[in-house]
Amino acid sequence: MRSFFRDATRLVAAALAAILLSAPLASADTLAKNLFGATKLPAATAAKSFGFYSKGCFSGGVAIATDGPTWQAMRLSRNRRWGHPTMIRLIEKLSHEAVADGWPGLLLGDISQPRGGPMLTGHASHQIGLDADIWLTPMPDRRLSAAERESVSATSMIRKGGLTVDERLWTPAHARLLRRAANYPEVERILVHPGIKKKLCDTVTGDRSWLHKIRPFWGHDYHFHVRIGCQPGSTGCKRQEATPKGDGCDKSLAWWFTEEPWRPATGPQKPKARDVMTMASLPKECQAVLDAPSPISEAAVTIGGLGTAVASAPATADKPTIETVLGASPIAASAFAPTPTRRIPLPFPRPTN
């Protein structure tokens, strides 16, 4: 009998050792993106953000459903439909109210990984559950298949080879969508391509107070990036500096229409932060976020939805574009005011997203 218990103990110990060896070790020098990128469900604890938008994590995350009455989530294989509950509820609210404004519905890009943290690919930010990307392409009048959601491309609003919006694609509905999002008190800033910011500066009439939240940034020609502030209870969340006063339609915008912001980088390229960020780089709470238990299922922490699964039929074309899905057609051109000639500020280091 004694030998039986001894053998059983050895078997259990061997099994535990095999499990530990097969799991990624969360040592201080482990790449954080590998650990957070491997998590499938959120930390089933109170909703809190830790650290900064580009260096942190969050707990208590929830997912937005792949399909809602006024939205469809894209790139489902990335598993980035997660965020702080306030962010997810705001996206759901925006989708409903944008439809009332005349927008057909939202196509949702990346929000965050289940527990945030640096991503395996893509964004520098989106780490604390308070960022979300929304396509500037309206939702089609049918449900896209799973294959289409992986392969369909969003449409750039910027003229090919230029810095200003393509007047065949830009509509007043785009401006209404951005105004709706910017007017939510939770939203601190919205990142767009400089050409989109300029279009708004040149065309928005009446109340322009919301324009200060619309910030020009590299990329963001086919989607806009919504960022909300640190939420109550998240004492470990680091706030971003407030946006400058004024509408932002000044020399700071004019700088984007000089050569300086678009010059190719010279010299050795530094590795992206996500590719060198270790657990030691993140707030100490992020280890506890990784170690926290998961909810019983994804469905238990998913908000909204139609109660139906996404179709898995293949796309109807090898390389579909959003135009083939929507049947988009050019719209009438509108006047575009050139950038005023004025003093250009000295270049400054490029900020992080």
GROMACS .gro file of N, CA, C and O in nm, residues 223-298:
model
  304
  223HIS      N    1  -0.993   5.422  -4.071
  223HIS     CA    2  -1.067   5.404  -3.946
  223HIS      C    3  -1.038   5.521  -3.854
  223HIS      O    4  -0.945   5.599  -3.877
  224PHE      N    5  -1.118   5.535  -3.750
  224PHE     CA    6  -1.087   5.633  -3.646
  224PHE      C    7  -1.071   5.561  -3.514
  224PHE      O    8  -1.132   5.458  -3.489
  225HIS      N    9  -0.985   5.618  -3.431
  225HIS     CA   10  -0.945   5.556  -3.306
  225HIS      C   11  -1.007   5.634  -3.190
  225HIS      O   12  -0.977   5.752  -3.172
  226VAL      N   13  -1.094   5.570  -3.116
  226VAL     CA   14  -1.162   5.633  -3.002
  226VAL      C   15  -1.088   5.599  -2.874
  226VAL      O   16  -1.058   5.481  -2.848
  227ARG      N   17  -1.059   5.698  -2.794
  227ARG     CA   18  -0.992   5.676  -2.665
  227ARG      C   19  -1.072   5.742  -2.554
  227ARG      O   20  -1.103   5.861  -2.562
  228ILE      N   21  -1.107   5.664  -2.452
  228ILE     CA   22  -1.175   5.720  -2.337
  228ILE      C   23  -1.076   5.733  -2.223
  228ILE      O   24  -0.967   5.676  -2.224
  229GLY      N   25  -1.115   5.809  -2.121
  229GLY     CA   26  -1.026   5.835  -2.008
  229GLY      C   27  -1.026   5.724  -1.906
  229GLY      O   28  -1.107   5.631  -1.910
  230CYS      N   29  -0.932   5.732  -1.812
  230CYS     CA   30  -0.927   5.637  -1.701
  230CYS      C   31  -1.060   5.639  -1.626
  230CYS      O   32  -1.116   5.746  -1.599
  231GLN      N   33  -1.109   5.522  -1.592
  231GLN     CA   34  -1.240   5.510  -1.532
  231GLN      C   35  -1.235   5.505  -1.379
  231GLN      O   36  -1.132   5.469  -1.321
  232PRO      N   37  -1.343   5.545  -1.313
  232PRO     CA   38  -1.348   5.541  -1.167
  232PRO      C   39  -1.312   5.402  -1.114
  232PRO      O   40  -1.355   5.301  -1.169
  233GLY      N   41  -1.231   5.401  -1.010
  233GLY     CA   42  -1.189   5.274  -0.952
  233GLY      C   43  -1.055   5.227  -1.003
  233GLY      O   44  -0.992   5.139  -0.942
  234SER      N   45  -1.009   5.282  -1.114
  234SER     CA   46  -0.881   5.241  -1.171
  234SER      C   47  -0.771   5.336  -1.122
  234SER      O   48  -0.719   5.420  -1.198
  235THR      N   49  -0.735   5.320  -0.996
  235THR     CA   50  -0.636   5.410  -0.939
  235THR      C   51  -0.498   5.391  -0.999
  235THR      O   52  -0.413   5.480  -0.992
  236GLY      N   53  -0.473   5.276  -1.059
  236GLY     CA   54  -0.344   5.250  -1.121
  236GLY      C   55  -0.337   5.290  -1.266
  236GLY      O   56  -0.237   5.262  -1.334
  237CYS      N   57  -0.440   5.357  -1.316
  237CYS     CA   58  -0.445   5.399  -1.457
  237CYS      C   59  -0.378   5.535  -1.471
  237CYS      O   60  -0.408   5.629  -1.396
  238LYS      N   61  -0.289   5.548  -1.568
  238LYS     CA   62  -0.217   5.673  -1.591
  238LYS      C   63  -0.288   5.754  -1.698
  238LYS      O   64  -0.305   5.708  -1.812
  239ARG      N   65  -0.330   5.873  -1.664
  239ARG     CA   66  -0.405   5.957  -1.756
  239ARG      C   67  -0.315   6.018  -1.863
  239ARG      O   68  -0.197   6.043  -1.840
  240GLN      N   69  -0.376   6.043  -1.979
  240GLN     CA   70  -0.304   6.112  -2.085
  240GLN      C   71  -0.321   6.262  -2.070
  240GLN      O   72  -0.421   6.310  -2.016
  241GLU      N   73  -0.222   6.336  -2.116
  241GLU     CA   74  -0.229   6.481  -2.111
  241GLU      C   75  -0.352   6.529  -2.188
  241GLU      O   76  -0.386   6.476  -2.294
  242ALA      N   77  -0.420   6.629  -2.135
  242ALA     CA   78  -0.542   6.680  -2.198
  242ALA      C   79  -0.511   6.740  -2.335
  242ALA      O   80  -0.400   6.787  -2.361
  243THR      N   81  -0.610   6.736  -2.423
  243THR     CA   82  -0.593   6.797  -2.555
  243THR      C   83  -0.582   6.949  -2.540
  243THR      O   84  -0.642   7.008  -2.450
  244PRO      N   85  -0.506   7.015  -2.629
  244PRO     CA   86  -0.492   7.160  -2.620
  244PRO      C   87  -0.625   7.231  -2.638
  244PRO      O   88  -0.720   7.177  -2.697
  245LYS      N   89  -0.634   7.353  -2.588
  245LYS     CA   90  -0.755   7.432  -2.606
  245LYS      C   91  -0.767   7.476  -2.753
  245LYS      O   92  -0.669   7.481  -2.825
  246GLY      N   93  -0.887   7.510  -2.793
  246GLY     CA   94  -0.908   7.550  -2.931
  246GLY      C   95  -0.952   7.433  -3.016
  246GLY      O   96  -0.957   7.318  -2.970
  247ASP      N   97  -0.984   7.460  -3.143
  247ASP     CA   98  -1.036   7.355  -3.229
  247ASP      C   99  -0.927   7.275  -3.300
  247ASP      O  100  -0.956   7.178  -3.369
  248GLY      N  101  -0.800   7.315  -3.284
  248GLY     CA  102  -0.692   7.240  -3.347
  248GLY      C  103  -0.675   7.269  -3.495
  248GLY      O  104  -0.595   7.204  -3.562
  249CYS      N  105  -0.747   7.367  -3.548
  249CYS     CA  106  -0.739   7.403  -3.690
  249CYS      C  107  -0.640   7.519  -3.706
  249CYS      O  108  -0.675   7.626  -3.756
  250ASP      N  109  -0.518   7.497  -3.661
  250ASP     CA  110  -0.421   7.605  -3.654
  250ASP      C  111  -0.288   7.558  -3.711
  250ASP      O  112  -0.282   7.463  -3.789
  251LYS      N  113  -0.179   7.622  -3.669
  251LYS     CA  114  -0.049   7.588  -3.724
  251LYS      C  115  -0.006   7.446  -3.688
  251LYS      O  116   0.076   7.385  -3.759
  252SER      N  117  -0.059   7.392  -3.579
  252SER     CA  118  -0.027   7.254  -3.546
  252SER      C  119  -0.081   7.158  -3.651
  252SER      O  120  -0.021   7.054  -3.678
  253LEU      N  121  -0.194   7.192  -3.712
  253LEU     CA  122  -0.247   7.111  -3.822
  253LEU      C  123  -0.171   7.138  -3.951
  253LEU      O  124  -0.143   7.046  -4.028
  254ALA      N  125  -0.135   7.262  -3.975
  254ALA     CA  126  -0.061   7.297  -4.096
  254ALA      C  127   0.070   7.221  -4.105
  254ALA      O  128   0.117   7.189  -4.215
  255TRP      N  129   0.131   7.189  -3.990
  255TRP     CA  130   0.257   7.114  -3.988
  255TRP      C  131   0.244   6.981  -4.060
  255TRP      O  132   0.338   6.935  -4.126
  256TRP      N  133   0.127   6.920  -4.050
  256TRP     CA  134   0.108   6.789  -4.112
  256TRP      C  135   0.111   6.797  -4.265
  256TRP      O  136   0.122   6.693  -4.331
  257PHE      N  137   0.098   6.917  -4.319
  257PHE     CA  138   0.098   6.933  -4.464
  257PHE      C  139   0.231   6.987  -4.515
  257PHE      O  140   0.239   7.045  -4.623
  258THR      N  141   0.336   6.966  -4.436
  258THR     CA  142   0.472   6.991  -4.478
  258THR      C  143   0.541   6.857  -4.502
  258THR      O  144   0.483   6.750  -4.477
  259GLU      N  145   0.666   6.860  -4.545
  259GLU     CA  146   0.738   6.736  -4.571
  259GLU      C  147   0.780   6.665  -4.442
  259GLU      O  148   0.793   6.543  -4.440
  260GLU      N  149   0.803   6.741  -4.337
  260GLU     CA  150   0.863   6.687  -4.216
  260GLU      C  151   0.794   6.561  -4.161
  260GLU      O  152   0.861   6.461  -4.131
  261PRO      N  153   0.662   6.560  -4.146
  261PRO     CA  154   0.600   6.442  -4.083
  261PRO      C  155   0.611   6.315  -4.167
  261PRO      O  156   0.591   6.205  -4.114
  262TRP      N  157   0.640   6.329  -4.296
  262TRP     CA  158   0.632   6.215  -4.387
  262TRP      C  159   0.769   6.169  -4.438
  262TRP      O  160   0.777   6.080  -4.522
  263ARG      N  161   0.875   6.230  -4.389
  263ARG     CA  162   1.008   6.188  -4.431
  263ARG      C  163   1.038   6.048  -4.377
  263ARG      O  164   1.013   6.020  -4.260
  264PRO      N  165   1.093   5.962  -4.461
  264PRO     CA  166   1.129   5.828  -4.412
  264PRO      C  167   1.232   5.836  -4.301
  264PRO      O  168   1.319   5.924  -4.301
  265ALA      N  169   1.222   5.747  -4.207
  265ALA     CA  170   1.318   5.743  -4.098
  265ALA      C  171   1.455   5.704  -4.152
  265ALA      O  172   1.467   5.627  -4.247
  266THR      N  173   1.559   5.758  -4.092
  266THR     CA  174   1.695   5.727  -4.133
  266THR      C  175   1.769   5.661  -4.017
  266THR      O  176   1.731   5.674  -3.901
  267GLY      N  177   1.877   5.591  -4.051
  267GLY     CA  178   1.956   5.526  -3.949
  267GLY      C  179   1.894   5.394  -3.905
  267GLY      O  180   1.788   5.352  -3.955
  268PRO      N  181   1.958   5.326  -3.813
  268PRO     CA  182   1.907   5.196  -3.765
  268PRO      C  183   1.767   5.209  -3.705
  268PRO      O  184   1.740   5.304  -3.631
  269GLN      N  185   1.681   5.118  -3.740
  269GLN     CA  186   1.545   5.121  -3.689
  269GLN      C  187   1.538   5.056  -3.550
  269GLN      O  188   1.589   4.946  -3.530
  270LYS      N  189   1.479   5.125  -3.458
  270LYS     CA  190   1.460   5.069  -3.324
  270LYS      C  191   1.349   4.964  -3.328
  270LYS      O  192   1.251   4.979  -3.402
  271PRO      N  193   1.361   4.858  -3.250
  271PRO     CA  194   1.252   4.759  -3.246
  271PRO      C  195   1.127   4.820  -3.185
  271PRO      O  196   1.134   4.912  -3.103
  272LYS      N  197   1.014   4.772  -3.228
  272LYS     CA  198   0.888   4.820  -3.173
  272LYS      C  199   0.881   4.784  -3.024
  272LYS      O  200   0.929   4.679  -2.982
  273ALA      N  201   0.817   4.872  -2.948
  273ALA     CA  202   0.812   4.853  -2.803
  273ALA      C  203   0.753   4.718  -2.766
  273ALA      O  204   0.799   4.652  -2.673
  274ARG      N  205   0.649   4.676  -2.839
  274ARG     CA  206   0.583   4.549  -2.803
  274ARG      C  207   0.677   4.430  -2.820
  274ARG      O  208   0.656   4.325  -2.758
  275ASP      N  209   0.780   4.444  -2.907
  275ASP     CA  210   0.870   4.333  -2.934
  275ASP      C  211   0.982   4.320  -2.831
  275ASP      O  212   1.059   4.224  -2.837
  276VAL      N  213   0.993   4.416  -2.741
  276VAL     CA  214   1.096   4.409  -2.637
  276VAL      C  215   1.036   4.426  -2.498
  276VAL      O  216   1.107   4.411  -2.398
  277MET      N  217   0.908   4.456  -2.489
  277MET     CA  218   0.845   4.482  -2.360
  277MET      C  219   0.831   4.352  -2.281
  277MET      O  220   0.770   4.256  -2.328
  278THR      N  221   0.889   4.350  -2.164
  278THR     CA  222   0.882   4.232  -2.078
  278THR      C  223   0.782   4.256  -1.966
  278THR      O  224   0.732   4.367  -1.947
  279MET      N  225   0.756   4.152  -1.888
  279MET     CA  226   0.666   4.167  -1.775
  279MET      C  227   0.721   4.268  -1.676
  279MET      O  228   0.645   4.339  -1.609
  280ALA      N  229   0.853   4.277  -1.665
  280ALA     CA  230   0.913   4.374  -1.574
  280ALA      C  231   0.885   4.517  -1.618
  280ALA      O  232   0.892   4.610  -1.536
  281SER      N  233   0.853   4.536  -1.746
  281SER     CA  234   0.825   4.670  -1.798
  281SER      C  235   0.685   4.718  -1.762
  281SER      O  236   0.659   4.838  -1.763
  282LEU      N  237   0.596   4.625  -1.733
  282LEU     CA  238   0.456   4.658  -1.709
  282LEU      C  239   0.431   4.683  -1.561
  282LEU      O  240   0.511   4.644  -1.475
  283PRO      N  241   0.318   4.746  -1.528
  283PRO     CA  242   0.283   4.763  -1.386
  283PRO      C  243   0.280   4.629  -1.315
  283PRO      O  244   0.244   4.526  -1.375
  284LYS      N  245   0.317   4.627  -1.189
  284LYS     CA  246   0.325   4.501  -1.115
  284LYS      C  247   0.191   4.430  -1.109
  284LYS      O  248   0.185   4.306  -1.097
  285GLU      N  249   0.081   4.506  -1.119
  285GLU     CA  250  -0.051   4.444  -1.113
  285GLU      C  251  -0.079   4.353  -1.233
  285GLU      O  252  -0.169   4.267  -1.228
  286CYS      N  253  -0.003   4.371  -1.341
  286CYS     CA  254  -0.030   4.293  -1.463
  286CYS      C  255   0.000   4.145  -1.445
  286CYS      O  256  -0.060   4.061  -1.513
  287GLN      N  257   0.091   4.110  -1.355
  287GLN     CA  258   0.114   3.969  -1.328
  287GLN      C  259  -0.009   3.907  -1.261
  287GLN      O  260  -0.050   3.796  -1.294
  288ALA      N  261  -0.069   3.982  -1.168
  288ALA     CA  262  -0.191   3.933  -1.102
  288ALA      C  263  -0.305   3.923  -1.203
  288ALA      O  264  -0.389   3.832  -1.194
  289VAL      N  265  -0.310   4.014  -1.300
  289VAL     CA  266  -0.412   4.007  -1.405
  289VAL      C  267  -0.396   3.878  -1.485
  289VAL      O  268  -0.495   3.809  -1.515
  290LEU      N  269  -0.273   3.844  -1.519
  290LEU     CA  270  -0.249   3.720  -1.593
  290LEU      C  271  -0.287   3.597  -1.510
  290LEU      O  272  -0.338   3.498  -1.564
  291ASP      N  273  -0.261   3.603  -1.380
  291ASP     CA  274  -0.285   3.487  -1.293
  291ASP      C  275  -0.430   3.473  -1.250
  291ASP      O  276  -0.469   3.369  -1.196
  292ALA      N  277  -0.512   3.575  -1.270
  292ALA     CA  278  -0.651   3.572  -1.223
  292ALA      C  279  -0.732   3.466  -1.296
  292ALA      O  280  -0.702   3.432  -1.412
  293PRO      N  281  -0.836   3.413  -1.232
  293PRO     CA  282  -0.919   3.311  -1.297
  293PRO      C  283  -0.999   3.371  -1.412
  293PRO      O  284  -1.020   3.492  -1.420
  294SER      N  285  -1.043   3.284  -1.501
  294SER     CA  286  -1.124   3.325  -1.614
  294SER      C  287  -1.272   3.307  -1.583
  294SER      O  288  -1.308   3.229  -1.494
  295PRO      N  289  -1.360   3.376  -1.654
  295PRO     CA  290  -1.504   3.351  -1.637
  295PRO      C  291  -1.539   3.212  -1.690
  295PRO      O  292  -1.457   3.147  -1.755
  296ILE      N  293  -1.661   3.169  -1.664
  296ILE     CA  294  -1.700   3.033  -1.703
  296ILE      C  295  -1.705   3.015  -1.854
  296ILE      O  296  -1.687   2.905  -1.905
  297SER      N  297  -1.728   3.124  -1.926
  297SER     CA  298  -1.735   3.115  -2.072
  297SER      C  299  -1.728   3.254  -2.132
  297SER      O  300  -1.747   3.354  -2.062
  298GLU      N  301  -1.701   3.261  -2.262
  298GLU     CA  302  -1.702   3.390  -2.331
  298GLU      C  303  -1.843   3.449  -2.332
  298GLU      O  304  -1.860   3.570  -2.316
   0.00000   0.00000   0.00000
